[in-house]
mmCIF file of C-alpha atoms and ligand atoms in Angstrom:
data_model
loop_
_atom_site.group_PDB
_atom_site.id
_atom_site.type_symbol
_atom_site.label_atom_id
_atom_site.label_comp_id
_atom_site.label_asym_id
_atom_site.label_seq_id
_atom_site.Cartn_x
_atom_site.Cartn_y
_atom_site.Cartn_z
ATOM 1 C CA MET A 1 123.344 85.353 129.093
ATOM 2 C CA PHE A 2 122.625 87.458 126.020
ATOM 3 C CA PRO A 3 124.661 86.544 122.953
ATOM 4 C CA PHE A 4 124.594 89.993 121.332
ATOM 5 C CA GLU A 5 126.972 92.893 121.395
ATOM 6 C CA GLY A 6 126.235 96.276 122.873
ATOM 7 C CA GLY A 7 122.962 96.657 124.737
ATOM 8 C CA TYR A 8 121.436 93.223 124.588
ATOM 9 C CA MET A 9 118.530 94.534 122.507
ATOM 10 C CA GLY A 10 120.756 96.413 120.084
ATOM 11 C CA GLU A 11 121.709 100.058 119.835
ATOM 12 C CA LYS A 12 120.148 101.163 116.597
ATOM 13 C CA THR A 13 117.178 103.436 116.085
ATOM 14 C CA ILE A 14 114.551 101.567 114.118
ATOM 15 C CA PHE A 15 111.085 102.806 113.122
ATOM 16 C CA LEU A 16 108.161 100.654 112.081
ATOM 17 C CA ILE A 17 105.759 103.013 110.364
ATOM 18 C CA ASP A 18 102.187 101.900 109.807
ATOM 19 C CA GLY A 19 99.572 103.709 107.711
ATOM 20 C CA GLN A 20 96.297 103.941 109.634
ATOM 21 C CA SER A 21 93.343 102.289 107.843
ATOM 22 C CA PHE A 22 95.489 102.516 104.743
ATOM 23 C CA TYR A 23 93.037 101.840 101.896
ATOM 24 C CA ALA A 24 90.187 103.663 103.631
ATOM 25 C CA SER A 25 92.384 106.702 104.328
ATOM 26 C CA ILE A 26 93.407 106.916 100.672
ATOM 27 C CA GLU A 27 89.771 106.754 99.551
ATOM 28 C CA LYS A 28 88.724 109.394 102.073
ATOM 29 C CA ALA A 29 91.532 111.701 101.018
ATOM 30 C CA ALA A 30 90.330 111.341 97.436
ATOM 31 C CA ARG A 31 86.746 112.251 98.417
ATOM 32 C CA PRO A 32 86.694 115.150 100.880
ATOM 33 C CA GLU A 33 82.879 114.992 101.032
ATOM 34 C CA LEU A 34 83.235 111.715 102.952
ATOM 35 C CA GLU A 35 85.411 113.243 105.645
ATOM 36 C CA ASN A 36 82.923 112.835 108.486
ATOM 37 C CA ARG A 37 81.231 109.677 107.278
ATOM 38 C CA PRO A 38 81.957 106.018 108.053
ATOM 39 C CA VAL A 39 83.877 104.563 105.109
ATOM 40 C CA ALA A 40 85.068 101.033 104.363
ATOM 41 C CA VAL A 41 86.809 99.463 101.400
ATOM 42 C CA GLY A 42 85.246 96.296 99.996
ATOM 43 C CA ASP A 43 82.948 95.171 97.205
ATOM 44 C CA PRO A 44 79.727 97.182 97.616
ATOM 45 C CA ALA A 45 77.881 94.756 95.329
ATOM 46 C CA ARG A 46 78.591 91.641 97.366
ATOM 47 C CA GLU A 47 77.197 91.320 100.887
ATOM 48 C CA SER A 48 79.396 88.243 101.392
ATOM 49 C CA GLY A 49 82.518 90.150 100.294
ATOM 50 C CA ILE A 50 85.108 91.084 102.861
ATOM 51 C CA ILE A 51 85.882 94.484 104.393
ATOM 52 C CA LEU A 52 89.541 95.214 103.557
ATOM 53 C CA ALA A 53 89.817 98.392 105.593
ATOM 54 C CA ALA A 54 87.587 100.642 107.660
ATOM 55 C CA CYS A 55 88.138 104.263 108.654
ATOM 56 C CA PRO A 56 88.246 105.190 112.346
ATOM 57 C CA ILE A 57 84.647 106.506 112.277
ATOM 58 C CA ALA A 58 83.431 103.178 110.879
ATOM 59 C CA LYS A 59 85.494 101.296 113.449
ATOM 60 C CA GLN A 60 83.899 103.326 116.245
ATOM 61 C CA GLN A 61 80.558 102.049 115.022
ATOM 62 C CA GLY A 62 81.730 98.474 115.311
ATOM 63 C CA VAL A 63 82.943 97.791 111.768
ATOM 64 C CA THR A 64 86.043 95.578 111.726
ATOM 65 C CA THR A 65 88.409 94.546 108.963
ATOM 66 C CA ALA A 66 87.971 91.039 107.554
ATOM 67 C CA GLU A 67 84.265 90.851 108.388
ATOM 68 C CA ARG A 68 81.620 90.536 105.679
ATOM 69 C CA VAL A 69 80.175 93.611 103.970
ATOM 70 C CA GLY A 70 76.667 92.506 105.024
ATOM 71 C CA GLN A 71 77.657 92.201 108.687
ATOM 72 C CA ALA A 72 79.309 95.598 108.612
ATOM 73 C CA ARG A 73 76.233 97.228 107.058
ATOM 74 C CA ALA A 74 74.009 95.627 109.688
ATOM 75 C CA LYS A 75 76.029 97.362 112.403
ATOM 76 C CA CYS A 76 76.463 100.607 110.537
ATOM 77 C CA PRO A 77 73.694 101.259 107.992
ATOM 78 C CA GLU A 78 75.251 104.551 106.782
ATOM 79 C CA LEU A 79 78.519 102.812 105.936
ATOM 80 C CA VAL A 80 79.929 103.958 102.576
ATOM 81 C CA VAL A 81 81.529 100.895 100.957
ATOM 82 C CA ILE A 82 84.081 101.703 98.252
ATOM 83 C CA ARG A 83 85.476 99.257 95.711
ATOM 84 C CA PRO A 84 89.229 98.731 96.198
ATOM 85 C CA ARG A 85 91.724 100.246 93.732
ATOM 86 C CA MET A 86 94.807 98.122 94.345
ATOM 87 C CA GLN A 87 96.940 99.840 91.707
ATOM 88 C CA THR A 88 96.386 103.182 93.400
ATOM 89 C CA TYR A 89 97.228 101.765 96.820
ATOM 90 C CA ILE A 90 100.443 100.235 95.465
ATOM 91 C CA ALA A 91 101.372 103.553 93.853
ATOM 92 C CA ILE A 92 100.786 105.457 97.090
ATOM 93 C CA SER A 93 102.719 102.867 99.070
ATOM 94 C CA LEU A 94 105.665 103.436 96.711
ATOM 95 C CA LEU A 95 105.282 107.181 97.097
ATOM 96 C CA ILE A 96 105.472 106.763 100.879
ATOM 97 C CA THR A 97 108.643 104.674 100.458
ATOM 98 C CA GLU A 98 110.105 107.592 98.518
ATOM 99 C CA ILE A 99 109.233 110.010 101.286
ATOM 100 C CA PHE A 100 110.955 107.705 103.791
ATOM 101 C CA GLU A 101 113.969 107.483 101.495
ATOM 102 C CA SER A 102 114.373 111.235 101.741
ATOM 103 C CA PHE A 103 115.152 110.657 105.460
ATOM 104 C CA THR A 104 117.254 107.470 105.249
ATOM 105 C CA ASP A 105 118.433 105.066 102.562
ATOM 106 C CA ARG A 106 117.660 102.120 104.826
ATOM 107 C CA VAL A 107 113.960 101.459 104.175
ATOM 108 C CA GLU A 108 112.441 97.979 104.144
ATOM 109 C CA PRO A 109 108.799 97.594 103.089
ATOM 110 C CA TYR A 110 107.145 95.001 105.328
ATOM 111 C CA SER A 111 103.662 95.082 103.817
ATOM 112 C CA ILE A 112 101.729 97.521 101.653
ATOM 113 C CA ASP A 113 101.095 99.771 104.669
ATOM 114 C CA GLU A 114 104.061 99.030 106.955
ATOM 115 C CA GLN A 115 107.739 99.795 106.450
ATOM 116 C CA PHE A 116 110.870 99.565 108.591
ATOM 117 C CA LEU A 117 113.337 102.464 108.646
ATOM 118 C CA ASP A 118 116.806 102.430 110.161
ATOM 119 C CA VAL A 119 117.411 106.047 111.230
ATOM 120 C CA THR A 120 120.439 105.353 113.424
ATOM 121 C CA GLY A 121 122.630 108.431 113.670
ATOM 122 C CA ALA A 122 119.962 110.970 112.680
ATOM 123 C CA VAL A 123 120.650 114.494 113.897
ATOM 124 C CA GLN A 124 117.165 115.050 115.273
ATOM 125 C CA SER A 125 115.765 113.087 118.173
ATOM 126 C CA PRO A 126 113.797 109.999 117.096
ATOM 127 C CA GLU A 127 110.491 111.548 118.216
ATOM 128 C CA GLU A 128 111.134 114.776 116.353
ATOM 129 C CA LEU A 129 111.982 112.820 113.237
ATOM 130 C CA ALA A 130 108.870 110.667 113.655
ATOM 131 C CA ARG A 131 106.658 113.773 113.875
ATOM 132 C CA LYS A 132 108.250 115.235 110.782
ATOM 133 C CA ILE A 133 107.678 112.033 108.820
ATOM 134 C CA GLN A 134 104.072 111.837 110.025
ATOM 135 C CA ALA A 135 103.431 115.396 108.843
ATOM 136 C CA GLN A 136 105.045 114.886 105.475
ATOM 137 C CA VAL A 137 103.231 111.631 104.676
ATOM 138 C CA PHE A 138 99.921 113.108 105.810
ATOM 139 C CA LEU A 139 100.394 116.175 103.657
ATOM 140 C CA SER A 140 101.315 114.161 100.570
ATOM 141 C CA THR A 141 98.840 111.295 100.836
ATOM 142 C CA GLY A 142 96.200 111.950 103.511
ATOM 143 C CA VAL A 143 97.396 108.851 105.380
ATOM 144 C CA TRP A 144 98.051 109.201 109.118
ATOM 145 C CA CYS A 145 101.100 107.196 110.176
ATOM 146 C CA ARG A 146 101.835 105.602 113.499
ATOM 147 C CA VAL A 147 105.505 105.251 114.379
ATOM 148 C CA GLY A 148 106.873 102.592 116.704
ATOM 149 C CA ILE A 149 110.450 103.284 117.765
ATOM 150 C CA GLY A 150 112.867 100.733 119.155
ATOM 151 C CA PRO A 151 116.473 99.544 119.166
ATOM 152 C CA ASN A 152 115.534 96.719 116.766
ATOM 153 C CA LYS A 153 112.778 95.614 114.389
ATOM 154 C CA VAL A 154 110.815 93.430 116.775
ATOM 155 C CA LEU A 155 110.594 96.180 119.394
ATOM 156 C CA ALA A 156 109.694 98.809 116.778
ATOM 157 C CA LYS A 157 106.899 96.589 115.427
ATOM 158 C CA THR A 158 105.723 95.772 118.940
ATOM 159 C CA ALA A 159 105.773 99.470 119.851
ATOM 160 C CA THR A 160 103.537 100.257 116.859
ATOM 161 C CA ASP A 161 101.027 97.444 117.286
ATOM 162 C CA ASN A 162 100.583 97.634 121.032
ATOM 163 C CA PHE A 163 101.127 101.308 121.841
ATOM 164 C CA ALA A 164 101.585 103.826 118.992
ATOM 165 C CA LYS A 165 98.309 102.692 117.374
ATOM 166 C CA LYS A 166 96.516 103.363 120.637
ATOM 167 C CA ASN A 167 97.778 106.762 121.712
ATOM 168 C CA GLN A 168 96.905 110.227 120.492
ATOM 169 C CA LYS A 169 100.198 111.221 118.925
ATOM 170 C CA GLY A 170 100.746 107.882 117.203
ATOM 171 C CA ILE A 171 104.343 107.576 118.408
ATOM 172 C CA PHE A 172 105.783 105.226 121.021
ATOM 173 C CA THR A 173 109.304 104.233 122.004
ATOM 174 C CA LEU A 174 109.902 100.761 123.437
ATOM 175 C CA ASN A 175 113.320 99.833 124.754
ATOM 176 C CA GLU A 176 115.260 98.412 127.663
ATOM 177 C CA SER A 177 114.140 101.202 129.982
ATOM 178 C CA ASN A 178 110.375 100.620 129.732
ATOM 179 C CA ILE A 179 109.833 97.093 128.401
ATOM 180 C CA ALA A 180 109.244 95.613 131.864
ATOM 181 C CA GLU A 181 106.528 98.097 132.794
ATOM 182 C CA THR A 182 104.809 98.402 129.394
ATOM 183 C CA LEU A 183 105.128 95.214 127.362
ATOM 184 C CA TRP A 184 105.616 92.508 129.944
ATOM 185 C CA PRO A 185 102.249 92.945 131.741
ATOM 186 C CA LEU A 186 100.381 92.375 128.442
ATOM 187 C CA PRO A 187 98.697 88.999 127.800
ATOM 188 C CA VAL A 188 100.769 86.534 125.754
ATOM 189 C CA HIS A 189 98.483 86.671 122.717
ATOM 190 C CA ARG A 190 99.605 90.288 122.180
ATOM 191 C CA MET A 191 103.177 89.173 121.597
ATOM 192 C CA PHE A 192 104.547 89.511 118.051
ATOM 193 C CA MET A 193 104.171 86.346 115.937
ATOM 194 C CA VAL A 194 102.102 84.478 118.533
ATOM 195 C CA SER A 195 99.145 82.635 116.995
ATOM 196 C CA THR A 196 96.042 81.425 118.801
ATOM 197 C CA GLY A 197 97.481 77.904 118.784
ATOM 198 C CA MET A 198 100.681 79.081 120.429
ATOM 199 C CA THR A 199 98.686 81.151 122.914
ATOM 200 C CA ARG A 200 96.916 77.951 124.001
ATOM 201 C CA HIS A 201 100.278 76.257 124.571
ATOM 202 C CA PHE A 202 101.545 79.163 126.656
ATOM 203 C CA LEU A 203 98.368 79.282 128.745
ATOM 204 C CA ARG A 204 98.580 75.520 129.392
ATOM 205 C CA MET A 205 102.168 76.117 130.528
ATOM 206 C CA GLY A 206 100.863 78.687 133.025
ATOM 207 C CA LEU A 207 102.408 81.618 131.120
ATOM 208 C CA THR A 208 99.747 84.294 130.865
ATOM 209 C CA GLN A 209 101.746 87.506 130.435
ATOM 210 C CA ILE A 210 104.600 88.259 128.038
ATOM 211 C CA GLY A 211 106.799 88.920 131.068
ATOM 212 C CA ASP A 212 106.145 85.374 132.320
ATOM 213 C CA ILE A 213 108.198 84.171 129.360
ATOM 214 C CA ALA A 214 110.826 86.937 129.456
ATOM 215 C CA ARG A 215 111.559 86.455 133.143
ATOM 216 C CA LEU A 216 112.255 82.755 132.762
ATOM 217 C CA ASP A 217 115.801 81.625 132.220
ATOM 218 C CA GLN A 218 116.202 80.707 128.524
ATOM 219 C CA MET A 219 117.121 77.073 129.307
ATOM 220 C CA ASP A 220 114.251 76.743 131.729
ATOM 221 C CA PHE A 221 111.828 78.030 129.067
ATOM 222 C CA ARG A 222 113.260 75.498 126.593
ATOM 223 C CA ARG A 223 112.664 72.659 129.035
ATOM 224 C CA ARG A 224 109.086 73.739 129.658
ATOM 225 C CA MET A 225 108.438 74.050 125.924
ATOM 226 C CA ARG A 226 109.814 70.539 125.371
ATOM 227 C CA ARG A 227 107.412 69.152 127.951
ATOM 228 C CA GLU A 228 104.510 70.947 126.248
ATOM 229 C CA MET A 229 105.441 70.518 122.581
ATOM 230 C CA GLY A 230 108.059 67.805 122.272
ATOM 231 C CA ARG A 231 111.804 67.710 121.759
ATOM 232 C CA GLN A 232 111.851 69.515 118.419
ATOM 233 C CA SER A 233 110.626 72.743 120.005
ATOM 234 C CA ASP A 234 114.006 74.280 120.966
ATOM 235 C CA ILE A 235 114.197 76.578 117.953
ATOM 236 C CA GLN A 236 110.689 77.868 118.569
ATOM 237 C CA ALA A 237 111.441 78.229 122.275
ATOM 238 C CA ASP A 238 114.522 80.365 121.593
ATOM 239 C CA TYR A 239 112.606 82.447 119.070
ATOM 240 C CA TYR A 240 109.691 83.276 121.384
ATOM 241 C CA TRP A 241 111.969 83.831 124.352
ATOM 242 C CA GLN A 242 113.992 86.374 122.367
ATOM 243 C CA ILE A 243 110.847 88.170 121.196
ATOM 244 C CA ALA A 244 109.523 88.354 124.760
ATOM 245 C CA CYS A 245 112.863 89.774 125.902
ATOM 246 C CA GLY A 246 112.936 92.234 122.998
ATOM 247 C CA ILE A 247 115.994 90.733 121.299
ATOM 248 C CA ASP A 248 116.257 90.818 117.498
ATOM 249 C CA PRO A 249 119.579 90.961 115.666
ATOM 250 C CA SER A 250 118.071 91.162 112.142
ATOM 251 C CA PRO A 251 118.985 94.304 110.183
ATOM 252 C CA VAL A 252 116.693 96.556 108.140
ATOM 253 C CA GLU A 253 117.285 95.359 104.597
ATOM 254 C CA SER A 254 116.679 97.916 101.922
ATOM 255 C CA GLY A 255 116.238 96.936 98.276
ATOM 256 C CA ILE A 256 119.342 95.846 96.451
ATOM 257 C CA ARG A 257 119.989 98.932 94.378
ATOM 258 C CA LYS A 258 123.404 98.217 92.976
ATOM 259 C CA GLU A 259 123.743 94.870 91.337
ATOM 260 C CA LEU A 260 120.311 94.875 89.849
ATOM 261 C CA LYS A 261 120.250 92.503 86.904
ATOM 262 C CA SER A 262 116.582 91.888 86.450
ATOM 263 C CA ILE A 263 113.264 93.273 87.604
ATOM 264 C CA SER A 264 110.489 90.762 87.886
ATOM 265 C CA HIS A 265 107.040 90.366 89.277
ATOM 266 C CA GLY A 266 104.806 87.334 89.583
ATOM 267 C CA LYS A 267 101.471 86.386 90.952
ATOM 268 C CA ALA A 268 99.639 83.263 92.098
ATOM 269 C CA LEU A 269 96.169 82.854 90.619
ATOM 270 C CA ARG A 270 93.200 80.658 91.306
ATOM 271 C CA SER A 271 93.463 78.528 88.195
ATOM 272 C CA SER A 272 89.717 77.840 88.131
ATOM 273 C CA LEU A 273 89.254 81.505 87.186
ATOM 274 C CA TYR A 274 92.039 81.900 84.646
ATOM 275 C CA GLY A 275 91.291 79.807 81.599
ATOM 276 C CA GLU A 276 90.490 82.656 79.178
ATOM 277 C CA LEU A 277 93.143 84.630 77.349
ATOM 278 C CA ALA A 278 91.379 87.964 77.950
ATOM 279 C CA ASP A 279 91.432 87.498 81.732
ATOM 280 C CA ILE A 280 95.037 86.334 81.763
ATOM 281 C CA GLN A 281 96.069 89.368 79.701
ATOM 282 C CA VAL A 282 94.571 91.658 82.324
ATOM 283 C CA VAL A 283 96.874 90.169 84.952
ATOM 284 C CA LEU A 284 99.852 90.247 82.580
ATOM 285 C CA LEU A 285 99.229 93.972 82.047
ATOM 286 C CA GLU A 286 99.116 94.511 85.781
ATOM 287 C CA LEU A 287 102.463 92.734 86.197
ATOM 288 C CA VAL A 288 104.026 94.630 83.291
ATOM 289 C CA THR A 289 102.828 97.964 84.710
ATOM 290 C CA GLU A 290 104.394 97.151 88.070
ATOM 291 C CA VAL A 291 107.708 95.952 86.600
ATOM 292 C CA CYS A 292 108.036 99.076 84.440
ATOM 293 C CA ARG A 293 107.199 101.361 87.326
ATOM 294 C CA ARG A 294 109.901 99.700 89.431
ATOM 295 C CA ALA A 295 112.390 99.950 86.575
ATOM 296 C CA ARG A 296 111.733 103.692 86.177
ATOM 297 C CA ARG A 297 111.965 104.295 89.905
ATOM 298 C CA ARG A 298 115.353 102.632 89.963
ATOM 299 C CA GLY A 299 116.552 104.324 86.799
ATOM 300 C CA PHE A 300 116.752 101.333 84.466
ATOM 301 C CA MET A 301 115.536 100.211 81.070
ATOM 302 C CA GLY A 302 115.632 96.605 79.909
ATOM 303 C CA ARG A 303 116.072 95.045 76.526
ATOM 304 C CA VAL A 304 115.016 91.451 77.188
ATOM 305 C CA VAL A 305 111.491 90.655 78.350
ATOM 306 C CA SER A 306 110.372 87.315 79.730
ATOM 307 C CA VAL A 307 107.018 85.806 80.461
ATOM 308 C CA GLY A 308 106.325 82.600 82.337
ATOM 309 C CA ALA A 309 103.281 80.670 83.454
ATOM 310 C CA VAL A 310 102.358 77.595 85.422
ATOM 311 C CA GLU A 311 99.484 75.730 83.804
ATOM 312 C CA THR A 312 97.404 73.024 85.402
ATOM 313 C CA ASP A 313 94.707 70.492 84.563
ATOM 314 C CA GLY A 314 93.694 70.200 88.197
ATOM 315 C CA ASP A 315 95.966 67.224 88.932
ATOM 316 C CA ARG A 316 99.186 68.026 87.195
ATOM 317 C CA ALA A 317 101.006 71.326 86.811
ATOM 318 C CA TRP A 318 103.572 72.299 84.204
ATOM 319 C CA GLY A 319 105.048 75.542 83.104
ATOM 320 C CA PHE A 320 106.791 77.489 80.417
ATOM 321 C CA GLY A 321 109.046 80.505 80.236
ATOM 322 C CA ARG A 322 109.978 82.399 77.097
ATOM 323 C CA GLN A 323 111.915 85.530 76.374
ATOM 324 C CA THR A 324 112.397 87.907 73.523
ATOM 325 C CA THR A 325 114.737 90.781 72.759
ATOM 326 C CA LEU A 326 113.298 94.200 71.996
ATOM 327 C CA PRO A 327 114.661 96.502 69.285
ATOM 328 C CA GLU A 328 115.510 99.038 72.016
ATOM 329 C CA PRO A 329 115.642 98.994 75.830
ATOM 330 C CA THR A 330 112.475 100.224 77.506
ATOM 331 C CA SER A 331 110.715 100.760 80.807
ATOM 332 C CA LEU A 332 107.427 101.818 79.247
ATOM 333 C CA ALA A 333 104.496 99.533 80.048
ATOM 334 C CA HIS A 334 102.885 99.750 76.626
ATOM 335 C CA GLU A 335 106.143 98.820 74.879
ATOM 336 C CA MET A 336 106.793 95.906 77.200
ATOM 337 C CA ALA A 337 103.174 94.752 76.918
ATOM 338 C CA LYS A 338 103.452 94.752 73.131
ATOM 339 C CA ALA A 339 106.129 92.069 73.448
ATOM 340 C CA VAL A 340 104.790 90.156 76.446
ATOM 341 C CA LEU A 341 101.172 89.629 75.362
ATOM 342 C CA PRO A 342 101.918 87.938 71.992
ATOM 343 C CA LEU A 343 104.761 85.946 73.535
ATOM 344 C CA PHE A 344 102.362 84.528 76.098
ATOM 345 C CA ALA A 345 99.621 83.865 73.551
ATOM 346 C CA LYS A 346 102.049 82.018 71.308
ATOM 347 C CA HIS A 347 103.274 79.591 73.966
ATOM 348 C CA TRP A 348 100.178 79.115 76.084
ATOM 349 C CA SER A 349 98.592 75.675 75.705
ATOM 350 C CA GLY A 350 95.132 76.945 76.640
ATOM 351 C CA ALA A 351 95.052 75.166 80.015
ATOM 352 C CA PRO A 352 94.098 77.117 83.187
ATOM 353 C CA VAL A 353 96.912 79.189 84.645
ATOM 354 C CA SER A 354 97.862 79.115 88.325
ATOM 355 C CA ARG A 355 100.864 81.413 88.235
ATOM 356 C CA LEU A 356 102.127 84.221 86.003
ATOM 357 C CA PHE A 357 105.467 85.909 85.913
ATOM 358 C CA VAL A 358 107.092 88.662 83.842
ATOM 359 C CA SER A 359 110.551 90.160 83.961
ATOM 360 C CA LEU A 360 112.686 92.813 82.357
ATOM 361 C CA ASP A 361 116.362 91.878 81.935
ATOM 362 C CA SER A 362 119.595 93.096 80.356
ATOM 363 C CA LEU A 363 119.166 96.324 82.240
ATOM 364 C CA VAL A 364 120.952 99.537 81.336
ATOM 365 C CA GLU A 365 120.875 102.829 83.188
ATOM 366 C CA ASP A 366 118.259 105.029 81.634
ATOM 367 C CA LYS A 367 120.217 108.276 81.954
ATOM 368 C CA VAL A 368 122.308 107.383 78.933
ATOM 369 C CA MET A 369 119.385 106.005 76.989
ATOM 370 C CA GLN A 370 117.336 109.181 77.488
ATOM 371 C CA LEU A 371 119.557 111.058 75.088
ATOM 372 C CA THR A 372 118.885 108.689 72.231
ATOM 373 C CA LEU A 373 115.123 108.711 72.496
ATOM 374 C CA PHE A 374 113.008 109.886 69.618
ATOM 375 C CA GLU A 375 110.505 112.553 70.471
ATOM 376 C CA ASP A 376 107.466 110.259 70.664
ATOM 377 C CA ARG A 377 109.175 107.961 73.158
ATOM 378 C CA ALA A 378 110.583 110.903 75.081
ATOM 379 C CA LYS A 379 107.048 112.218 75.347
ATOM 380 C CA ALA A 380 105.778 108.869 76.586
ATOM 381 C CA TYR A 381 108.501 108.889 79.230
ATOM 382 C CA ARG A 382 107.656 112.372 80.373
ATOM 383 C CA ARG A 383 104.040 111.297 80.711
ATOM 384 C CA GLU A 384 104.856 108.123 82.643
ATOM 385 C CA ARG A 385 107.254 109.959 84.932
ATOM 386 C CA ALA A 386 104.641 112.543 85.708
ATOM 387 C CA ILE A 387 102.320 109.719 86.658
ATOM 388 C CA ASP A 388 105.050 108.103 88.712
ATOM 389 C CA ARG A 389 105.402 111.247 90.742
ATOM 390 C CA ILE A 390 101.686 111.140 91.323
ATOM 391 C CA GLN A 391 101.450 114.869 91.251
ATOM 392 C CA ASP A 392 97.802 114.436 90.619
ATOM 393 C CA ARG A 393 97.761 112.339 93.700
ATOM 394 C CA TYR A 394 94.392 110.713 93.824
ATOM 395 C CA GLY A 395 93.213 109.823 90.402
ATOM 396 C CA SER A 396 96.045 110.304 88.052
ATOM 397 C CA ALA A 397 94.650 109.555 84.613
ATOM 398 C CA ALA A 398 96.983 106.656 84.006
ATOM 399 C CA ILE A 399 96.283 105.033 87.317
ATOM 400 C CA LEU A 400 92.567 105.232 86.600
ATOM 401 C CA ARG A 401 93.207 103.918 83.115
ATOM 402 C CA ALA A 402 95.166 101.034 84.543
ATOM 403 C CA SER A 403 92.579 100.236 87.152
ATOM 404 C CA SER A 404 89.690 100.271 84.691
ATOM 405 C CA LEU A 405 91.725 98.062 82.383
ATOM 406 C CA LEU A 406 92.296 95.858 85.328
ATOM 407 C CA GLU A 407 88.784 95.862 86.688
ATOM 408 C CA ALA A 408 88.174 92.253 85.700
ATOM 409 C CA GLY A 409 91.489 91.155 87.107
ATOM 410 C CA VAL A 410 91.154 93.017 90.358
ATOM 411 C CA ALA A 411 87.601 91.822 90.923
ATOM 412 C CA ARG A 412 88.699 88.235 90.487
ATOM 413 C CA GLU A 413 91.873 88.686 92.420
ATOM 414 C CA ARG A 414 90.179 90.274 95.363
ATOM 415 C CA ALA A 415 89.829 87.045 97.297
ATOM 416 C CA GLU A 416 93.537 86.414 96.912
ATOM 417 C CA GLN A 417 94.502 89.982 97.680
ATOM 418 C CA ILE A 418 92.610 89.684 100.935
ATOM 419 C CA GLY A 419 94.380 86.452 101.702
ATOM 420 C CA GLY A 420 97.713 87.921 100.739
ATOM 421 C CA HIS A 421 97.285 90.938 102.926
ATOM 422 C CA TYR A 422 95.611 89.532 105.981
ATOM 423 C CA LYS A 423 97.247 86.156 106.445
HETATM 424 MG MG1 MG B 1 97.830 99.741 108.842
#
């Protein structure tokens, strides 16, 4: 019946680790005076702006993520609304990845505040390991993590969302031994990847609990899905049936460390907002900063830099990509920016931009290069590395510098960031 080897769910130990109220927790950790106050992250100057995150105290008072700032304030007049600092959140997310990588080399970021870990074969018990990771992340960042444990990714994610987020210790194990009593009685809309539209289909089919799907024979479920949704629904039927049963053969895929040839980063923009060079440069700087940080983390410098853009007149879109070779390999943002900004300016037609992209290529390992650095560049590297380590965790000068540089960009990007994160 089940086409997989070993236990039908798999025999690995997978964690899905979620940072509680991620942005709000980072802001609260940075401002101890707010410890006992309701805090949310959003644009304090715009009542129609959206709440990106709310701390548990704010949530207790009815504040929810993705509602409007005005609505949240109506429910909770003492709410402290803090402007988001995306660069800082990205930096702390990377720091958390590093902490995870000290426990296993199989770490797969799933979103800014969720990551999968494959800890199969660890010496400690999964729960012990989970507690240790929770303590270490909390100590380093002020973020409280919830850990869902399972024999595969779907069960780990399900364990986090439905159980670990709701219990005191923030840890829950979901597997073959307890799935029938814990997951299957839950309503179908609580199932991973099930939208409201799909929920309606299931309810029309008389399937109200997750177990109603899991207990059906796979072929029987297919037939019922075909009657509800048409003949083309077999793939979806198999997918949902496997999720309900807790089957997921997909591995945790960590970043490709070895054959790294290029490090790139791109971003979609609302072209109506990006017609001015100054605004576009802000985003280019953000992309360059991120690419260089990744290069340093992975131990590379690059000698060729590229910049690309998609331009649009509203009806048509066209693009360009250009590259240039630097006198020496680098992974310093200011050196890369010095090449990228003029390269863009030279080739940009002046039309609104809907997508930007930068990359660093012809990579060499930076260990060798270090030795040849002149003192001023060596100094710049020491400074950037110190920032990378985020020893000054919550307001490292360079991160603040970057975020004030990026203020215009971040403010304009906010709508898209929200979309990107919450869709
Ligand atoms: Mg979270």
